[in-house]
Amino acid sequence: HPFQGRAWRTGHHVLHGPFGQCPGIQSLQQSGFAFRQIKMHKTWLLTEQGDRCLLVQFSGELSLDTGLRCTRAARLLRDHAPACVRDLVPSFTAVAIHFYPDGSSDQLARLHDYVHQALAELDASQDQAAPGALVDIPVCYGGPFGPDLPAIAEQLGLSQEQVIELHSSQVQLVFMVGFAPGAPYVGILPEQLNVPRRATPRTVLPKGSVAIANQQTIIYSNVSPGRWHLIGRSPVNLFAARRSPAALLAPGDQVRFVPLPHEQFDHWTPA
């Protein structure tokens, strides 16, 4: 079960585990924090994050099943959202529900009911498919586009061709979009491609850089720093402020990486 034991709320913090075993619990009590128990559903935990956000936590571990539940839950919550809900943000293991306080004494109770009713449909459904679109992302692997590919291949005991094949051979889920506008976190990669992040970050990465770490892929949507291993670059424009929607990818979409010859990078156009 993802939530063994009990959960306790301290202001904006939720402490997991038996009450008496929470680290620093006595010092928190002495500081004047007020504790109250949070009731847990059998498959998710709902907590209040300040006065204008609720967090639905599905698990504490990264997995494809949890990612699918988060993205599908976000779609259901959006479909049933009351007027006060201004945004729904899925992540690897949770969904944040941002809302405007309306000053009523029963708003939180009504929001709790909304979450329970929307997620009852999730619990009842047998559908395990990703809720979004399938998007092909062309990638020029290796060479000047992926300077870390040779070292990654050597570290993993693979050829560069094998790394490319493993990275591009399966459809992957967009777990979340963040860090930079339109930048997707995609996974889960095969265990053979499981590498930690770089020990030191690069200060400048080119727009469109495709990088891996911790069985995930990120595509840098603009020039930025980063600690992931660069294995390629995509000519796709992931974010355009004047486009609707501005971000090409959304949580719940699926990505298929397609190898692109280096000489076609500057001439690639969307189909």
XYZ file of N, CA, C and O in Angstrom, residues 47-216:
680
model
N -4.208 16.185 0.799
C -3.719 17.103 1.833
C -3.893 18.538 1.365
O -3.941 18.821 0.165
N -3.966 19.451 2.324
C -4.072 20.874 2.042
C -2.669 21.487 2.040
O -1.900 21.291 2.982
N -2.365 22.226 0.984
C -1.081 22.896 0.860
C -1.330 24.403 0.911
O -1.519 25.053 -0.110
N -1.382 24.949 2.097
C -1.712 26.354 2.235
C -3.218 26.563 2.100
O -4.012 25.634 2.241
N -3.637 27.794 1.786
C -5.064 28.122 1.760
C -5.644 28.137 0.358
O -6.807 28.502 0.172
N -4.848 27.712 -0.649
C -5.385 27.737 -2.007
C -4.847 26.617 -2.885
O -4.760 26.742 -4.112
N -4.478 25.508 -2.266
C -4.008 24.349 -3.039
C -4.300 23.056 -2.278
O -4.091 22.976 -1.064
N -4.798 22.061 -2.999
C -4.930 20.699 -2.488
C -3.986 19.807 -3.280
O -3.779 20.013 -4.480
N -3.428 18.799 -2.617
C -2.524 17.870 -3.277
C -3.077 16.460 -3.154
O -3.332 15.973 -2.048
N -3.274 15.813 -4.298
C -3.685 14.411 -4.333
C -2.448 13.577 -4.607
O -1.876 13.639 -5.705
N -1.997 12.821 -3.615
C -0.769 12.025 -3.721
C -1.143 10.567 -3.959
O -1.913 9.984 -3.203
N -0.583 9.978 -5.037
C -0.906 8.595 -5.379
C 0.165 7.615 -4.928
O -0.120 6.462 -4.672
N 1.385 8.049 -4.837
C 2.480 7.161 -4.451
C 3.702 8.014 -4.169
O 3.734 9.202 -4.489
N 4.715 7.395 -3.555
C 5.962 8.096 -3.333
C 7.053 7.646 -4.270
O 8.196 8.071 -4.153
N 6.710 6.785 -5.235
C 7.725 6.208 -6.121
C 7.364 6.454 -7.577
O 6.185 6.413 -7.955
N 8.381 6.698 -8.383
C 8.201 6.888 -9.815
C 7.902 5.546 -10.480
O 8.657 4.584 -10.326
N 6.779 5.485 -11.195
C 6.443 4.288 -11.960
C 5.500 4.688 -13.081
O 4.822 5.723 -13.008
N 5.420 3.859 -14.113
C 4.526 4.129 -15.224
C 3.079 4.086 -14.766
O 2.256 4.937 -15.163
N 2.731 3.107 -13.931
C 1.357 3.002 -13.443
C 0.944 4.259 -12.685
O -0.157 4.789 -12.878
N 1.825 4.750 -11.804
C 1.503 5.957 -11.038
C 1.393 7.168 -11.959
O 0.497 8.004 -11.804
N 2.292 7.272 -12.930
C 2.226 8.381 -13.878
C 0.925 8.390 -14.658
O 0.321 9.443 -14.872
N 0.478 7.221 -15.081
C -0.788 7.124 -15.801
C -1.954 7.530 -14.910
O -2.876 8.214 -15.346
N -1.923 7.116 -13.650
C -2.989 7.479 -12.724
C -3.014 8.995 -12.514
O -4.085 9.609 -12.476
N -1.849 9.599 -12.395
C -1.791 11.052 -12.194
C -2.351 11.801 -13.402
O -3.141 12.747 -13.248
N -1.946 11.411 -14.607
C -2.398 12.132 -15.791
C -3.890 11.901 -16.035
O -4.615 12.832 -16.416
N -4.373 10.695 -15.793
C -5.799 10.418 -15.973
C -6.609 11.110 -14.888
O -7.704 11.634 -15.138
N -6.092 11.143 -13.657
C -6.783 11.845 -12.576
C -6.895 13.327 -12.888
O -7.943 13.955 -12.648
N -5.824 13.928 -13.430
C -5.856 15.350 -13.756
C -6.929 15.647 -14.798
O -7.633 16.670 -14.707
N -7.081 14.763 -15.785
C -8.112 14.975 -16.798
C -9.502 14.884 -16.176
O -10.383 15.700 -16.476
N -9.733 13.903 -15.320
C -11.034 13.760 -14.670
C -11.328 14.943 -13.759
O -12.444 15.473 -13.738
N -10.342 15.366 -12.992
C -10.530 16.511 -12.103
C -10.810 17.780 -12.900
O -11.616 18.620 -12.491
N -10.170 17.919 -14.046
C -10.412 19.094 -14.886
C -11.832 19.056 -15.466
O -12.520 20.086 -15.543
N -12.277 17.862 -15.864
C -13.620 17.729 -16.443
C -14.712 18.069 -15.430
O -15.793 18.523 -15.812
N -14.453 17.816 -14.143
C -15.462 18.025 -13.109
C -15.188 19.273 -12.259
O -15.838 19.482 -11.236
N -14.245 20.109 -12.674
C -13.768 21.194 -11.814
C -14.828 22.267 -11.580
O -15.470 22.724 -12.531
N -14.998 22.695 -10.330
C -15.870 23.840 -10.044
C -15.190 25.135 -10.481
O -13.996 25.157 -10.804
N -15.962 26.222 -10.473
C -15.477 27.488 -11.011
C -14.261 28.025 -10.266
O -13.438 28.739 -10.847
N -14.105 27.686 -8.987
C -12.994 28.246 -8.211
C -11.650 27.607 -8.527
O -10.607 28.137 -8.160
N -11.640 26.462 -9.208
C -10.380 25.789 -9.548
C -9.755 26.504 -10.738
O -10.353 26.632 -11.802
N -8.511 26.976 -10.554
C -7.854 27.755 -11.609
C -6.781 26.976 -12.351
O -6.394 27.353 -13.457
N -6.297 25.879 -11.779
C -5.278 25.103 -12.483
C -5.161 23.719 -11.857
O -5.402 23.553 -10.651
N -4.800 22.742 -12.692
C -4.531 21.377 -12.236
C -3.183 20.970 -12.799
O -2.961 21.052 -14.009
N -2.263 20.557 -11.918
C -0.886 20.305 -12.326
C -0.481 18.883 -11.929
O -0.181 18.614 -10.754
N -0.458 17.947 -12.869
C 0.031 16.606 -12.555
C 1.548 16.558 -12.522
O 2.219 17.317 -13.231
N 2.085 15.661 -11.701
C 3.527 15.435 -11.641
C 3.760 13.926 -11.690
O 2.892 13.173 -12.086
N 4.940 13.483 -11.264
C 5.251 12.060 -11.317
C 4.359 11.231 -10.405
O 3.986 10.112 -10.745
N 4.020 11.773 -9.234
C 3.313 10.965 -8.233
C 2.082 11.650 -7.651
O 1.439 11.090 -6.775
N 1.765 12.857 -8.093
C 0.682 13.609 -7.462
C 0.050 14.575 -8.451
O 0.575 14.813 -9.545
N -1.105 15.121 -8.045
C -1.783 16.169 -8.811
C -2.077 17.326 -7.862
O -2.701 17.122 -6.809
N -1.634 18.523 -8.224
C -1.926 19.722 -7.436
C -3.167 20.403 -7.996
O -3.296 20.579 -9.217
N -4.082 20.773 -7.097
C -5.313 21.465 -7.467
C -5.237 22.878 -6.902
O -5.331 23.079 -5.688
N -5.028 23.860 -7.763
C -4.917 25.252 -7.335
C -6.287 25.918 -7.466
O -6.944 25.793 -8.506
N -6.698 26.633 -6.430
C -8.029 27.234 -6.434
C -7.998 28.618 -5.796
O -7.078 28.964 -5.049
N -9.020 29.404 -6.099
C -9.190 30.711 -5.494
C -10.066 30.577 -4.255
O -11.187 30.070 -4.342
N -9.606 31.024 -3.089
C -10.479 31.021 -1.910
C -11.676 31.944 -2.158
O -11.516 33.060 -2.654
N -12.890 31.446 -1.850
C -14.077 32.264 -2.079
C -14.648 32.867 -0.795
O -15.693 33.525 -0.814
N -13.949 32.630 0.327
C -14.387 33.216 1.584
C -15.477 32.461 2.300
O -15.854 32.827 3.419
N -15.985 31.377 1.688
C -17.056 30.617 2.325
C -16.485 29.644 3.336
O -15.351 29.159 3.197
N -17.255 29.313 4.353
C -16.789 28.419 5.412
C -16.759 26.961 4.974
O -16.077 26.148 5.600
N -17.463 26.625 3.905
C -17.545 25.224 3.497
C -16.812 24.944 2.188
O -16.982 23.888 1.586
N -15.956 25.890 1.733
C -15.289 25.678 0.451
C -14.420 24.424 0.455
O -14.470 23.620 -0.488
N -13.616 24.236 1.494
C -12.744 23.059 1.533
C -13.551 21.773 1.550
O -13.184 20.795 0.891
N -14.648 21.761 2.278
C -15.492 20.573 2.305
C -16.050 20.274 0.912
O -16.082 19.115 0.479
N -16.465 21.317 0.205
C -16.987 21.127 -1.146
C -15.887 20.656 -2.102
O -16.122 19.818 -2.980
N -14.679 21.188 -1.930
C -13.566 20.749 -2.769
C -13.188 19.301 -2.480
O -12.864 18.536 -3.398
N -13.216 18.921 -1.221
C -12.944 17.518 -0.873
C -13.966 16.608 -1.532
O -13.620 15.546 -2.072
N -15.250 17.001 -1.505
C -16.293 16.199 -2.146
C -16.057 16.102 -3.650
O -16.225 15.031 -4.253
N -15.663 17.211 -4.253
C -15.360 17.228 -5.691
C -14.246 16.248 -6.036
O -14.344 15.478 -7.010
N -13.180 16.219 -5.223
C -12.076 15.295 -5.472
C -12.546 13.851 -5.334
O -12.263 13.000 -6.194
N -13.272 13.551 -4.267
C -13.748 12.184 -4.047
C -14.650 11.729 -5.187
O -14.536 10.591 -5.667
N -15.544 12.587 -5.649
C -16.466 12.197 -6.703
C -15.742 11.995 -8.035
O -16.008 11.042 -8.765
N -14.810 12.891 -8.346
C -14.079 12.772 -9.602
C -13.192 11.533 -9.619
O -13.127 10.814 -10.624
N -12.526 11.269 -8.493
C -11.597 10.138 -8.460
C -12.303 8.805 -8.267
O -11.701 7.752 -8.483
N -13.582 8.824 -7.869
C -14.358 7.576 -7.829
C -14.445 6.987 -9.226
O -14.399 5.768 -9.401
N -14.538 7.857 -10.220
C -14.559 7.396 -11.611
C -13.220 6.778 -12.000
O -13.166 5.799 -12.746
N -12.135 7.339 -11.486
C -10.803 6.791 -11.757
C -10.674 5.403 -11.148
O -10.182 4.473 -11.789
N -11.120 5.243 -9.900
C -11.007 3.948 -9.229
C -11.875 2.889 -9.895
O -11.533 1.704 -9.903
N -13.007 3.324 -10.450
C -13.936 2.366 -11.052
C -13.528 1.960 -12.465
O -13.918 0.906 -12.963
N -12.719 2.794 -13.118
C -12.372 2.551 -14.512
C -11.324 1.451 -14.644
O -10.401 1.339 -13.835
N -11.462 0.666 -15.692
C -10.472 -0.356 -16.020
C -9.534 0.120 -17.135
O -8.636 -0.606 -17.537
N -9.756 1.314 -17.623
C -8.960 1.857 -18.720
C -7.573 2.235 -18.221
O -7.437 3.060 -17.328
N -6.550 1.654 -18.795
C -5.174 1.945 -18.402
C -4.406 2.696 -19.484
O -3.200 2.865 -19.384
N -5.124 3.159 -20.518
C -4.449 3.838 -21.620
C -4.068 5.255 -21.231
O -4.719 5.879 -20.390
N -3.007 5.771 -21.856
C -2.639 7.164 -21.655
C -3.724 8.049 -22.251
O -4.276 7.738 -23.318
N -4.068 9.142 -21.585
C -5.208 9.950 -22.030
C -4.915 10.919 -23.158
O -5.831 11.536 -23.693
N -3.649 11.079 -23.538
C -3.306 12.125 -24.496
C -2.984 11.622 -25.886
O -3.280 10.484 -26.271
N -2.323 12.489 -26.652
C -1.990 12.212 -28.046
C -0.647 11.498 -28.167
O 0.177 11.530 -27.251
N -0.432 10.855 -29.309
C 0.859 10.246 -29.635
C 1.598 11.204 -30.568
O 1.085 11.564 -31.628
N 2.807 11.632 -30.143
C 3.555 12.652 -30.881
C 4.935 12.104 -31.240
O 5.669 11.623 -30.363
N 5.280 12.175 -32.510
C 6.616 11.790 -32.952
C 7.574 12.968 -32.762
O 7.278 14.098 -33.168
N 8.732 12.700 -32.140
C 9.762 13.713 -31.916
C 11.028 13.286 -32.653
O 11.689 12.321 -32.252
N 11.396 13.964 -33.746
C 12.636 13.604 -34.447
C 13.852 14.016 -33.616
O 13.845 15.062 -32.971
N 14.885 13.160 -33.648
C 16.095 13.423 -32.863
C 17.324 13.108 -33.709
O 17.433 12.018 -34.274
N 18.235 14.054 -33.767
C 19.560 13.789 -34.322
C 20.441 13.316 -33.167
O 20.777 14.103 -32.272
N 20.781 12.035 -33.172
C 21.546 11.447 -32.072
C 23.048 11.581 -32.311
O 23.536 11.480 -33.436
N 23.790 11.775 -31.222
C 25.245 11.723 -31.265
C 25.880 12.876 -32.021
O 25.225 13.863 -32.384
N 27.196 12.751 -32.239
C 27.945 13.790 -32.935
C 27.833 15.115 -32.199
O 27.747 15.151 -30.965
N 27.783 16.222 -32.924
C 27.695 17.534 -32.268
C 26.346 17.750 -31.574
O 26.225 18.629 -30.718
N 25.350 16.958 -31.927
C 24.025 17.102 -31.318
C 23.910 16.352 -29.987
O 23.093 16.725 -29.136
N 24.706 15.316 -29.820
C 24.657 14.517 -28.598
C 26.033 14.175 -28.092
O 26.483 13.019 -28.185
N 26.748 15.151 -27.533
C 28.159 14.943 -27.182
C 28.386 13.912 -26.086
O 29.511 13.409 -25.949
N 27.369 13.579 -25.291
C 27.561 12.606 -24.216
C 27.285 11.174 -24.653
O 27.488 10.239 -23.864
N 26.810 10.980 -25.874
C 26.435 9.638 -26.312
C 27.598 8.641 -26.238
O 27.413 7.528 -25.719
N 28.817 8.965 -26.716
C 29.908 7.979 -26.629
C 30.217 7.573 -25.191
O 30.391 6.378 -24.901
N 30.289 8.542 -24.272
C 30.610 8.218 -22.879
C 29.492 7.416 -22.222
O 29.766 6.498 -21.434
N 28.245 7.744 -22.527
C 27.115 7.002 -21.961
C 27.135 5.559 -22.460
O 26.923 4.616 -21.694
N 27.388 5.384 -23.739
C 27.443 4.030 -24.294
C 28.541 3.217 -23.614
O 28.332 2.057 -23.229
N 29.711 3.816 -23.443
C 30.812 3.110 -22.782
C 30.458 2.791 -21.332
O 30.714 1.681 -20.849
N 29.868 3.744 -20.624
C 29.491 3.530 -19.228
C 28.492 2.389 -19.080
O 28.549 1.610 -18.121
N 27.581 2.257 -20.038
C 26.530 1.241 -19.960
C 26.941 -0.080 -20.610
O 26.178 -1.050 -20.581
N 28.107 -0.120 -21.210
C 28.554 -1.350 -21.872
C 27.786 -1.635 -23.146
O 27.591 -2.803 -23.526
N 27.367 -0.576 -23.833
C 26.598 -0.704 -25.060
C 27.298 0.032 -26.185
O 28.154 0.889 -25.954
N 26.911 -0.271 -27.419
C 27.374 0.535 -28.540
C 26.484 1.776 -28.640
O 25.381 1.814 -28.076
N 26.947 2.788 -29.338
C 26.122 3.975 -29.520
C 24.834 3.626 -30.261
O 23.757 4.171 -29.957
N 24.929 2.718 -31.208
C 23.748 2.297 -31.962
C 22.737 1.615 -31.045
O 21.519 1.799 -31.201
N 23.224 0.843 -30.081
C 22.314 0.178 -29.142
C 21.609 1.188 -28.234
O 20.422 1.039 -27.929
N 22.333 2.215 -27.794
C 21.709 3.260 -26.979
C 20.594 3.946 -27.766
O 19.479 4.158 -27.256
N 20.884 4.279 -29.012
C 19.880 4.933 -29.860
C 18.672 4.024 -30.054
O 17.514 4.463 -29.957
N 18.925 2.755 -30.321
C 17.831 1.798 -30.520
C 16.969 1.673 -29.277
O 15.736 1.701 -29.357
N 17.589 1.562 -28.111
C 16.832 1.450 -26.861
C 16.020 2.712 -26.590
O 14.882 2.649 -26.123
N 16.619 3.859 -26.893
C 15.936 5.124 -26.597
C 14.757 5.369 -27.527
O 13.759 5.986 -27.120
N 14.842 4.904 -28.750
C 13.822 5.223 -29.752
C 12.870 4.069 -30.050
O 11.967 4.220 -30.879
N 13.043 2.929 -29.378
C 12.274 1.733 -29.764
C 10.926 1.603 -29.064
O 10.138 0.737 -29.438
N 10.647 2.429 -28.059
C 9.377 2.283 -27.356
C 8.694 3.626 -27.168
O 9.345 4.665 -27.069
N 7.368 3.574 -27.151
C 6.586 4.773 -26.870
C 6.691 5.089 -25.384
O 6.640 4.192 -24.543
N 6.864 6.379 -25.040
C 7.063 6.774 -23.654
C 6.038 7.826 -23.242
O 5.505 8.551 -24.078
N 5.781 7.901 -21.943
C 4.752 8.772 -21.390
C 5.326 10.134 -20.996
O 6.411 10.206 -20.401
N 4.587 11.202 -21.287
C 4.912 12.521 -20.744
C 4.323 12.590 -19.340
O 3.110 12.701 -19.165
N 5.179 12.487 -18.320
C 4.723 12.517 -16.935
C 4.297 13.926 -16.521
O 3.282 14.109 -15.866
N 5.105 14.899 -16.898
C 4.838 16.267 -16.483
C 5.581 17.216 -17.410
O 6.473 16.814 -18.167
N 5.182 18.483 -17.368
C 5.842 19.534 -18.142
C 6.249 20.618 -17.158
O 5.436 21.096 -16.361
N 7.517 20.995 -17.207
C 7.965 21.977 -16.240
C 9.437 22.286 -16.401
O 10.020 21.967 -17.438
N 10.033 22.876 -15.381
C 11.427 23.331 -15.372
C 11.579 24.557 -16.262
O 12.070 25.589 -15.836
N 11.175 24.426 -17.527
C 11.121 25.549 -18.458
C 9.816 25.410 -19.233
O 9.260 24.319 -19.333
N 9.282 26.478 -19.798
C 8.012 26.387 -20.519
C 8.054 25.324 -21.614
O 8.914 25.359 -22.501
N 7.148 24.358 -21.530
C 7.027 23.344 -22.558
C 8.007 22.200 -22.469
O 7.985 21.298 -23.320
N 8.887 22.180 -21.464
C 9.899 21.127 -21.361
C 9.291 19.875 -20.729
O 8.892 19.908 -19.566
N 9.233 18.752 -21.469
C 8.580 17.551 -20.952
C 9.549 16.610 -20.238
O 10.711 16.473 -20.621
N 9.043 15.971 -19.196
C 9.734 14.856 -18.544
C 9.069 13.577 -19.035
O 7.873 13.380 -18.823
N 9.853 12.722 -19.687
C 9.315 11.577 -20.419
C 9.941 10.292 -19.894
O 11.124 10.262 -19.537
N 9.167 9.220 -19.836
C 9.721 7.940 -19.382
C 8.687 6.827 -19.524
O 7.602 7.038 -20.054
N 9.004 5.675 -19.046
C 10.234 5.345 -18.336
C 11.147 4.591 -19.304
O 10.703 3.694 -20.017
N 12.438 4.950 -19.308
C 13.388 4.295 -20.190
C 13.700 2.888 -19.713
O 13.543 2.571 -18.531
N 14.163 2.025 -20.625
C 14.590 0.690 -20.215
C 15.690 0.755 -19.149
O 16.489 1.701 -19.119
N 15.747 -0.239 -18.310
C 16.739 -0.287 -17.231
C 18.154 -0.202 -17.780
O 19.053 0.333 -17.122
N 18.363 -0.684 -19.016
C 19.704 -0.632 -19.610
C 20.201 0.793 -19.796
O 21.407 1.028 -19.943
N 19.290 1.778 -19.785
C 19.680 3.177 -19.970
C 19.601 3.972 -18.674
O 19.549 5.203 -18.692
N 19.631 3.299 -17.568
C 19.511 3.962 -16.264
C 20.869 4.511 -15.830
O 21.769 3.764 -15.447
N 21.008 5.815 -15.905
C 22.241 6.486 -15.474
C 21.861 7.663 -14.576
O 20.808 8.287 -14.759
N 22.699 7.980 -13.585
C 22.428 9.164 -12.757
C 22.724 10.442 -13.529
O 23.307 10.403 -14.618
N 22.341 11.561 -12.959
C 22.658 12.836 -13.578
C 24.173 13.083 -13.545
O 24.899 12.454 -12.787
N 24.633 14.025 -14.340
C 26.038 14.399 -14.365
C 26.463 14.952 -13.009
O 25.664 15.562 -12.286
N 27.718 14.766 -12.677
C 28.229 15.276 -11.398
C 28.219 16.799 -11.371
O 27.969 17.410 -10.329
N 28.478 17.414 -12.514
C 28.475 18.881 -12.594
C 27.584 19.308 -13.755
O 27.607 18.684 -14.829
N 26.809 20.366 -13.571
C 25.920 20.806 -14.655
C 26.661 21.583 -15.723
O 27.721 22.160 -15.479
N 26.107 21.594 -16.904
C 26.522 22.532 -17.933
C 25.742 23.828 -17.729
O 24.574 23.812 -17.343
N 26.372 24.924 -18.018
C 25.691 26.209 -17.817
C 24.832 26.599 -19.013
O 23.883 27.374 -18.864
N 25.149 26.055 -20.180
C 24.383 26.390 -21.386
C 24.164 25.122 -22.208
O 25.120 24.447 -22.589
N 22.899 24.822 -22.458
C 22.516 23.718 -23.331
C 21.704 24.285 -24.490
O 20.847 25.151 -24.286
N 21.931 23.802 -25.708
C 21.178 24.327 -26.848
C 19.692 23.980 -26.755
O 19.304 22.956 -26.181
N 18.864 24.841 -27.301
C 17.434 24.570 -27.412
C 17.215 23.266 -28.168
O 17.879 22.994 -29.167
N 16.301 22.439 -27.666
C 15.987 21.165 -28.317
C 16.853 20.009 -27.875
O 16.667 18.873 -28.354
N 17.797 20.244 -26.951
C 18.675 19.163 -26.493
C 17.853 18.044 -25.859
O 16.948 18.296 -25.052
N 18.173 16.818 -26.241
C 17.513 15.621 -25.713
C 18.500 14.945 -24.765
O 19.608 14.585 -25.162
N 18.110 14.811 -23.503
C 19.037 14.325 -22.484
C 18.367 13.284 -21.611
O 17.135 13.286 -21.439
N 19.175 12.389 -21.032
C 18.639 11.308 -20.202
C 19.305 11.295 -18.832
O 20.440 11.715 -18.664
N 18.559 10.780 -17.846
C 19.045 10.512 -16.495
C 17.918 9.839 -15.736
O 16.738 10.112 -15.967
N 18.281 8.937 -14.840
C 17.310 8.302 -13.936
C 16.125 7.691 -14.686
O 14.970 7.804 -14.262
N 16.410 7.034 -15.811
C 15.392 6.368 -16.638
C 14.353 7.339 -17.200
O 13.224 6.954 -17.478
N 14.750 8.590 -17.362
C 13.859 9.583 -17.938
C 14.576 10.333 -19.051
O 15.797 10.340 -19.137
